[in-house]
Coordinates of C-alpha atoms in Angstrom, one line a residue:
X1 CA 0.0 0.0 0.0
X2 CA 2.0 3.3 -1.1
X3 CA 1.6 6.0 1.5
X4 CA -0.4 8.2 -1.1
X5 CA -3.0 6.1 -1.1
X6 CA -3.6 5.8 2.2
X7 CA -6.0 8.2 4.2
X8 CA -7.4 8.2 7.4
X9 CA -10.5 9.4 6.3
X10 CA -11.9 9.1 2.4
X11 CA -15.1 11.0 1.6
X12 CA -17.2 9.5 -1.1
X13 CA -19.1 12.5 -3.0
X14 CA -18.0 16.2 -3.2
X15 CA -21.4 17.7 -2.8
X16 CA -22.5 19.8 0.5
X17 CA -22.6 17.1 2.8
X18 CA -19.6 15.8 1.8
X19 CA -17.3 19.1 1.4
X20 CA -18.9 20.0 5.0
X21 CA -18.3 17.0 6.6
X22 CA -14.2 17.7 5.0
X23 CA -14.9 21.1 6.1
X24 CA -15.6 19.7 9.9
X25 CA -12.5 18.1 10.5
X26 CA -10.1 21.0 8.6
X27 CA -7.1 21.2 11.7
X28 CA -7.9 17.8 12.9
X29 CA -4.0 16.2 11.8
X30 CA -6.2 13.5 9.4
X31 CA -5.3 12.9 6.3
X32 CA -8.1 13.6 4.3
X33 CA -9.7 12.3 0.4
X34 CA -12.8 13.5 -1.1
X35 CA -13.6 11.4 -4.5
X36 CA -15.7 13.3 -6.4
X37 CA -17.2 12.9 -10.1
X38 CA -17.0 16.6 -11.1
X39 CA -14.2 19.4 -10.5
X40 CA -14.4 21.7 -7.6
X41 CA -16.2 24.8 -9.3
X42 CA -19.3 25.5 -8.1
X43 CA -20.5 26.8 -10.9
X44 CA -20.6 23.6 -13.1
X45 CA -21.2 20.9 -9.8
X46 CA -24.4 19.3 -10.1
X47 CA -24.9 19.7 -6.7
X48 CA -24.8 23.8 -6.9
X49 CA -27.1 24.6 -9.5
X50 CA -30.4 26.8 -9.3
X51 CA -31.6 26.0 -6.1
X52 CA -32.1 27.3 -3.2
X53 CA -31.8 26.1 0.3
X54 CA -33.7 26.9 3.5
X55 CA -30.9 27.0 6.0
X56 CA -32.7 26.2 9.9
X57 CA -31.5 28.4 12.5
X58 CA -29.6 25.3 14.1
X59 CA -27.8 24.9 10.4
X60 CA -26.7 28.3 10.2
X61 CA -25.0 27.7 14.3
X62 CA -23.4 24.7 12.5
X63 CA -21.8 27.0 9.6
X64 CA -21.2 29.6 12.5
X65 CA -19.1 26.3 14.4
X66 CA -17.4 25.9 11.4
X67 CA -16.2 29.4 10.7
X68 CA -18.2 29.6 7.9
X69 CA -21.0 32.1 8.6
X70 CA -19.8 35.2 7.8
X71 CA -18.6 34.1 4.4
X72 CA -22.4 33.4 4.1
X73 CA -23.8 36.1 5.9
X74 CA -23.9 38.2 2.6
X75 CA -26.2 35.4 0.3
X76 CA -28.4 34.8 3.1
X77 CA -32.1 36.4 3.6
X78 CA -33.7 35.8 6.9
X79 CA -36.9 34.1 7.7
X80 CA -38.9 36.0 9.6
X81 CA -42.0 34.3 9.8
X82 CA -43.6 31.2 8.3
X83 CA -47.1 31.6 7.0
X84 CA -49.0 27.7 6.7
X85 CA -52.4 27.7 4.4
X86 CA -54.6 25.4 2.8
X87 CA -56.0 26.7 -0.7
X88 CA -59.7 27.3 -0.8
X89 CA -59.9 26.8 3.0
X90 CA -59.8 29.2 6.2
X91 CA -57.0 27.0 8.1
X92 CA -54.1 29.6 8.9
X93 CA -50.9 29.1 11.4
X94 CA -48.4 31.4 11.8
X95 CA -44.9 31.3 13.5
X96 CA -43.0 33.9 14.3
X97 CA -38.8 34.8 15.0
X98 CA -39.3 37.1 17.5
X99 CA -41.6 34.6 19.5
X100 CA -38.7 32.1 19.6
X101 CA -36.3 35.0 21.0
X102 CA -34.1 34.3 17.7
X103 CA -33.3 36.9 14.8
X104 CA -34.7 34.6 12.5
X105 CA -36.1 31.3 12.2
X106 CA -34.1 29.9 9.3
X107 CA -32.3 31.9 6.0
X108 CA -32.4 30.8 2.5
X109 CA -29.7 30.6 0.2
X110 CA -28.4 29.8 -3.6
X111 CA -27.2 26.6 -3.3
X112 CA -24.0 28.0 -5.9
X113 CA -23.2 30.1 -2.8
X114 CA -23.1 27.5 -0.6
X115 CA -20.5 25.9 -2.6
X116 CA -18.0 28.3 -3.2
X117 CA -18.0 28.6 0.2
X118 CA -16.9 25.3 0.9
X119 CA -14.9 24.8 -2.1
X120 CA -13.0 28.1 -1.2
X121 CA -12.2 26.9 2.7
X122 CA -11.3 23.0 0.9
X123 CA -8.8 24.5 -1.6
X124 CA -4.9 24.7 -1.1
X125 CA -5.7 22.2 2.5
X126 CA -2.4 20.3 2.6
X127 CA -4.4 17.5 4.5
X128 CA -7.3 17.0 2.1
X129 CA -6.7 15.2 -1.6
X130 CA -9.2 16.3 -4.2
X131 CA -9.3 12.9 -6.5
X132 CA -11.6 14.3 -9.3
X133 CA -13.0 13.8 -11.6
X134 CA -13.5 10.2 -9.8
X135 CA -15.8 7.4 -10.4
X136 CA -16.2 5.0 -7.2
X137 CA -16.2 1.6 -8.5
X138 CA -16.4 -0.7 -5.2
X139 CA -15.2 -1.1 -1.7
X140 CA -14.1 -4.0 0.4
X141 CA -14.0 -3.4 4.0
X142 CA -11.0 -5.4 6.2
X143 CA -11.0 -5.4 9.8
X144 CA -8.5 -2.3 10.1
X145 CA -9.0 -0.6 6.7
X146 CA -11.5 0.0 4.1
X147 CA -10.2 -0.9 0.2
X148 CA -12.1 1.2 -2.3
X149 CA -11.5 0.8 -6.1
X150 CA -11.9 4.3 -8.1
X151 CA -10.7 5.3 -11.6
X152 CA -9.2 9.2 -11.0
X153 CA -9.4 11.1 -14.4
X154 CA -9.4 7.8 -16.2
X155 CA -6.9 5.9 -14.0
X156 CA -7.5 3.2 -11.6
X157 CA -6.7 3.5 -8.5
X158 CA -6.9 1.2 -5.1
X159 CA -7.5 4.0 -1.8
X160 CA -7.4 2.5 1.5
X161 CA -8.3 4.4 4.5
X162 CA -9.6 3.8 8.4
X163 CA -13.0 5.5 7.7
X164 CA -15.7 6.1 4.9
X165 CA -17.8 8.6 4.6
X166 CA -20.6 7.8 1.7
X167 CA -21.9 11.2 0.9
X168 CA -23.0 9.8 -2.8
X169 CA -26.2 10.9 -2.7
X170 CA -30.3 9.5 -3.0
X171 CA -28.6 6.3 -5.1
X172 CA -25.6 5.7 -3.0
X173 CA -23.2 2.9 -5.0
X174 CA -21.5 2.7 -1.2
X175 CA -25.1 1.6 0.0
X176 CA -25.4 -0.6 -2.7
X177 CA -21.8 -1.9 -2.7
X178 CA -22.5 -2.7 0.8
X179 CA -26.4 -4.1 0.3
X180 CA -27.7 -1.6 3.1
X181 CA -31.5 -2.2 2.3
X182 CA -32.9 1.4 2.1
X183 CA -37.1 2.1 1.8
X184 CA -38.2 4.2 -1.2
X185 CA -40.9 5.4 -2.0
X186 CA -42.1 7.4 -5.4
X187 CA -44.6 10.5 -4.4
X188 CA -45.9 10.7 -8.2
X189 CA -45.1 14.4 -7.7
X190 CA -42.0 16.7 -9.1
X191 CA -40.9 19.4 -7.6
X192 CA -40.7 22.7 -10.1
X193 CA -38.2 24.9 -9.0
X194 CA -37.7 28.6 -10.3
X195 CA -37.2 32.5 -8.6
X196 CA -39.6 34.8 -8.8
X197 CA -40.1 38.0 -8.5
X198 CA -44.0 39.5 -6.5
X199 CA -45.3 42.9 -6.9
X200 CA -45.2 43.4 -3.2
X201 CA -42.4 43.1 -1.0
X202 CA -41.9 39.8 0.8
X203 CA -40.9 41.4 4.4
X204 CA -39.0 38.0 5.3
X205 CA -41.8 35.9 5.5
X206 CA -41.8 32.0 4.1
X207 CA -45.0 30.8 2.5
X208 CA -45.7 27.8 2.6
X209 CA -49.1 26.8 1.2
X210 CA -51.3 23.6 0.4
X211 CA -53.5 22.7 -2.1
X212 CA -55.4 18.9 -3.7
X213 CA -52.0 19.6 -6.5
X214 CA -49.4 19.6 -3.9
X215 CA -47.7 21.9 -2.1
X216 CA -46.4 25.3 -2.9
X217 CA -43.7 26.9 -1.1
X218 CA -42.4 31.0 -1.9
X219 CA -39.0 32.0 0.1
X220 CA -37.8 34.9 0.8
X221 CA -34.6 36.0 -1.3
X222 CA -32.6 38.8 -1.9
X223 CA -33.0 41.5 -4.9
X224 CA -36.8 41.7 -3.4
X225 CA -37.6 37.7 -5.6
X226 CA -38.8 34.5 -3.9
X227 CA -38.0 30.9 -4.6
X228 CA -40.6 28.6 -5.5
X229 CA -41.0 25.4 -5.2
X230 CA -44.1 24.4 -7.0
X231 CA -45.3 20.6 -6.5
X232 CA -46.8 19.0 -9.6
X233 CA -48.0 15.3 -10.3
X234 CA -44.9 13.5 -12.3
X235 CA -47.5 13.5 -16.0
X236 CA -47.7 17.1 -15.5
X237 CA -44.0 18.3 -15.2
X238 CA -42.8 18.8 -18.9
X239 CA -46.0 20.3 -19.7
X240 CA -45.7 22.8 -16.6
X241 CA -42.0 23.2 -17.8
X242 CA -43.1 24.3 -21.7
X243 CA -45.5 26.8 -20.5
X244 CA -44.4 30.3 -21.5
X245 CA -43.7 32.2 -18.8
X246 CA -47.2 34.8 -18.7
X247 CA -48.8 31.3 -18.9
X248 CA -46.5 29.7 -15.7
X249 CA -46.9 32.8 -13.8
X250 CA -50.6 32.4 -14.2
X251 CA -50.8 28.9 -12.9
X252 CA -48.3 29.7 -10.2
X253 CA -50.8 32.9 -8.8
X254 CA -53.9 30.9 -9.4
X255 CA -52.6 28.2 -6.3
X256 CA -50.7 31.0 -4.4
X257 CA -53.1 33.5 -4.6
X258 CA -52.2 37.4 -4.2
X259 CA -50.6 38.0 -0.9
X260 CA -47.6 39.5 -2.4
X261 CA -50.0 41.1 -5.0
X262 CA -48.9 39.8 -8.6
X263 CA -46.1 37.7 -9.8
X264 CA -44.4 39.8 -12.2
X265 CA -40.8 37.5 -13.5
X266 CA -40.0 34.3 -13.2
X267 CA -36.6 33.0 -13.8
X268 CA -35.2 29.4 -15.4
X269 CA -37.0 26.7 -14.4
X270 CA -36.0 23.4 -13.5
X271 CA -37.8 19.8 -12.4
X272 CA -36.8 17.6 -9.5
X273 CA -38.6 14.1 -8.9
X274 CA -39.8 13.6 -5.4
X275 CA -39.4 10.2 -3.6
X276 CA -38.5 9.2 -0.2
X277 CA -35.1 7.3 0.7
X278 CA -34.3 6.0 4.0
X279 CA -31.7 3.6 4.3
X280 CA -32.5 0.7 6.9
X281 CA -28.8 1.0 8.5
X282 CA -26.8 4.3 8.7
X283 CA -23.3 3.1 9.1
X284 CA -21.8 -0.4 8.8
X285 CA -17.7 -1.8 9.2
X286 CA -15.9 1.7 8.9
X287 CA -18.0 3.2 6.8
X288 CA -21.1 5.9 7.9
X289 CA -23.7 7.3 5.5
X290 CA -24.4 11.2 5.6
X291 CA -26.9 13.2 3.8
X292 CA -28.8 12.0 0.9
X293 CA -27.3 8.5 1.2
X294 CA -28.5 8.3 4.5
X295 CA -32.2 9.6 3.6
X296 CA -33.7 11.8 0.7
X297 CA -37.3 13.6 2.0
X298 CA -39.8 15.4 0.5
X299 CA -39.1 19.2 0.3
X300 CA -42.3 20.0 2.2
X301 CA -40.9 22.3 5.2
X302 CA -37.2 22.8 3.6
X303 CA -35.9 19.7 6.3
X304 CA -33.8 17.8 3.9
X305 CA -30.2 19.1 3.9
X306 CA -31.0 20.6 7.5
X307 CA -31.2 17.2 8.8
X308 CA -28.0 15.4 6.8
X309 CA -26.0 19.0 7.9
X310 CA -26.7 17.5 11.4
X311 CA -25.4 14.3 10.5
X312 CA -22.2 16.0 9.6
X313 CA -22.1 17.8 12.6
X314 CA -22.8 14.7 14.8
X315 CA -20.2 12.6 13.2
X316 CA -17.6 14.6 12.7
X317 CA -17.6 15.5 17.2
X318 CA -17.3 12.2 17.2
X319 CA -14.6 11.6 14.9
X320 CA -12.6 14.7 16.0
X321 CA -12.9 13.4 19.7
X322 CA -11.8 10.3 18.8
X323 CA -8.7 12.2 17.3
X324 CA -7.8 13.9 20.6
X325 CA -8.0 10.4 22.2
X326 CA -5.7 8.9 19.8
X327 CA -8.6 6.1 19.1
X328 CA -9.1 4.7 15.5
X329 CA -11.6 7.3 13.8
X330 CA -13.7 4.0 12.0
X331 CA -13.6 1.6 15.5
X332 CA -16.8 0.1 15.9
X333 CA -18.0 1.7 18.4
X334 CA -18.0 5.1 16.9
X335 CA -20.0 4.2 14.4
X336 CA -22.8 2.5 16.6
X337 CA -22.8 5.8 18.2
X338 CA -23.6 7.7 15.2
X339 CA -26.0 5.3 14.0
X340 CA -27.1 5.6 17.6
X341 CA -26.9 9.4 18.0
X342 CA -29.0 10.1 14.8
X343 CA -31.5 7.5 15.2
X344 CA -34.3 9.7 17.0
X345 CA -33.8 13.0 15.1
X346 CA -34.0 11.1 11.7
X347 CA -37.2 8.7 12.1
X348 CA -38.5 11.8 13.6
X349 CA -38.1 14.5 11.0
X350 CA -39.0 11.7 8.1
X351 CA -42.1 10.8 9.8
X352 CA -43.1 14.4 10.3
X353 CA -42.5 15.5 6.6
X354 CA -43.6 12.3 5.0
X355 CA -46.8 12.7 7.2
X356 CA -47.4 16.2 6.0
X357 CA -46.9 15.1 2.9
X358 CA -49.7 12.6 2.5
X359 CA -52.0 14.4 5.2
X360 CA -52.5 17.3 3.3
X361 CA -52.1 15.6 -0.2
X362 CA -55.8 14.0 1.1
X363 CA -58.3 15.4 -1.1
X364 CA -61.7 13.6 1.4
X365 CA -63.8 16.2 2.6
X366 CA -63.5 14.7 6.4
X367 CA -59.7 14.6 6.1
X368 CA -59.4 18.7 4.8
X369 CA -61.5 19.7 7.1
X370 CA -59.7 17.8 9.9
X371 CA -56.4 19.7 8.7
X372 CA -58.1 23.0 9.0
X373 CA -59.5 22.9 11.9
X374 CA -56.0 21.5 13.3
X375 CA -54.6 24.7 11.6
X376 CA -56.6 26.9 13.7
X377 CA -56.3 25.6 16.8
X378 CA -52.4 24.9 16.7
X379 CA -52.6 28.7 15.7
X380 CA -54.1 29.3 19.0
X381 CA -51.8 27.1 20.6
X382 CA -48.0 28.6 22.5
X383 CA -47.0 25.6 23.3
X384 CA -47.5 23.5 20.1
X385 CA -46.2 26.0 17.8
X386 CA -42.8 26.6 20.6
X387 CA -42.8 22.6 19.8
X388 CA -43.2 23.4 16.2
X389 CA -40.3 26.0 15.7
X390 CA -38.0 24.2 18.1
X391 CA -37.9 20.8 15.4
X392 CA -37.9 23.3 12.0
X393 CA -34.9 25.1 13.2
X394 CA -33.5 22.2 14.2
X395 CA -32.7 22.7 18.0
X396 CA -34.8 19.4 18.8
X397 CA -33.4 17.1 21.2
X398 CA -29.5 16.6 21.9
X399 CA -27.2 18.6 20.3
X400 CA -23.4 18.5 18.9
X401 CA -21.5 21.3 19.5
X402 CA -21.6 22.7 16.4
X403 CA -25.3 23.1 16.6
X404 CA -24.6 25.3 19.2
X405 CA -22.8 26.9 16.9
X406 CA -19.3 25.6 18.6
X407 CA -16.1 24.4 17.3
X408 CA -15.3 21.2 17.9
X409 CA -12.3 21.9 19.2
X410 CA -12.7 23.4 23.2

């Protein structure tokens, strides 16, 4: 085994979770790979492209942790408030920053920005190898070390290292490699994705509104625009895609309706299939699945990359303590402590978006009015909606340190 191919760490996927969780553990004395199919620019990876993200309050303590906030800070627009509605119905629920005693419940952000940011802290890192443009071929995990077979820029090459990280996304070859069973499930739905610009001004707030077609979300951006994320059944996407713009906008106002007044522009759209992924076994003989591998939601309440960035954070306390101990960063019992440690926070925020998902996709008569008249009275509820806030900005249950926005060295 030559020395250069041997890491303490190899990261499989360059995307956000994996570049944060390389991020995590810059000044940790590991030795560091990240094998990744496209070059570090964020303005060709397929994982920065036009989207936007809705960062939770707990994410952005996790990029504050990291160092990384104030290279953010600029991209970000606050959510102020979060405005819940069902089309055609009187069910309303509001929640509110200021009754949380934070600045802001959550920001959103172009996903490009997200990844110059990381790509800029990853660059000229002595300990970290980019190997890319890489293709991961297979893996064979040894008592001690981890063998993975790649092909670098067209040229084989055998990587052995203490502890992988899959971060390869909804169709993980590591979780198939090892035959981690994983639940999926097709929601017949794809998500439209596009910016727009209202007539009114958005004042911060996060829309986020129901209807028998799916959900609609509008968040707030900079330059005075929103991004949407309109829900359409699958058979309906490339017709929804071809519609001139006058004609999108249309369709777009008819299920939001005019609380920002008329849509006036609407930017390049794009179409993302919705499913649910959640892989039966989160880490498995030195190697630990983050993000996307680990579980793909629904987009419904923006909890996706929220809850892999906290299976970054969670991990990566655990590897770095592991450091400072002098202990092997893929022993077995670190990784039954992740598994362990993310357990509750995952089965919960899956069951609460897939549930939303199919609760207010219901179009009987008993179940809408159910939702509405749950609407109103967890509007009128403190306590519920406290409860509510807590779990979207992430700040449910035990925390790593840097979802208290700590690094995790101290």
């Amino acid at each position: 085994m030559s020395p250069a191919d041997a890491y303490d760490v190899l990261v499989i996927g360059g995307g956000m979770a994996g570049a944060a969780f390389a991020c995590a553990l810059d000044g940790s004395g590991l030795r560091i790979g990240l094998v990744e199919a496209s070059r570090p620019d964020a303005q060709q990876h397929p994982s920065y492209d036009e989207r936007t993200l809705a960062l939770a309050w707990g994410s952005r303590r996790i990029f504050d942790g990291l160092g990384l906030w104030p290279a953010l800070a600029a991209e970000a627009e606050p959510i102020l408030r979060i405005h819940i509605s069902d089309r055609g119905h009187c069910g309303v629920a509001r929640l509110d920053a200021r009754d949380e005693g934070v600045p802001a419940l959550g920001y959103v952000i172009p996903a490009r920005a997200l990844g110059g940011v990381l790509n800029a802290r990853l660059a000229g890192r002595g300990d970290l190898d980019w190997l890319c443009p890489a293709v991961f071929e297979r893996l064979e995990t040894g008592p001690e070390r981890v063998r993975c077979h790649v092909t670098v820029d067209g040229v084989p090459r055998t990587l052995h290292a203490r502890l992988v990280v899959a971060a390869d996304g909804a169709r993980s070859r590591v979780r198939e490699q090892l035959g981690i069973p994983a639940l999926a499930w097709d929601y017949g739905q794809t998500a439209i994705i596009a910016n727009v610009s209202p007539e009114r001004p958005h004042a911060g707030v996060a829309y986020e509104r129901f209807g028998e077609d799916g959900p609609l979300a509008l968040l707030p951006l900079g330059g005075g625009r929103c991004a949407l994320v309109l829900t359409v059944a699958q058979g309906d996407a490339e017709r929804v895609l071809a519609l001139p713009d006058a004609a999108f906008l249309a369709l777009v106002q008819t299920r939001f309706g005019d609380r920002l007044g008329r849509l006036l522009r609407v930017g390049r759209r794009a179409a993302h299939p919705l499913g649910l992924v959640k892989a039966r076994e989160h880490a498995r003989a030195r190697v630990a699945l983050v993000g996307n591998a680990a579980h793909t939601l629904h987009p419904i309440a923006g909890q996706g990359f929220n809850l892999g960035l906290r299976d970054v954070a969670v991990l990566a306390e655990l590897v770095a303590g592991a450091v400072r101990r002098g202990a092997d960063p893929g022993a077995p019992e670190l990784l039954a402590a992740y598994a362990d440690g993310r357990r509750w926070d995952q089965r919960n925020t899956i069951a609460f978006t897939d549930a939303l998902t199919r609760v207010f996709g219901n179009p009987l008569a008993p179940v809408r009015l159910g939702r509405n008249l749950g609407l109103i009275a967890f509007d009128l509820c403190a306590p519920a909606k406290h409860r509510l806030a807590r779990q979207l900005m992430g700040l449910s249950g035990r925390l790593p340190r840097l979802a208290l926005g700590l690094p995790l060295a101290g």
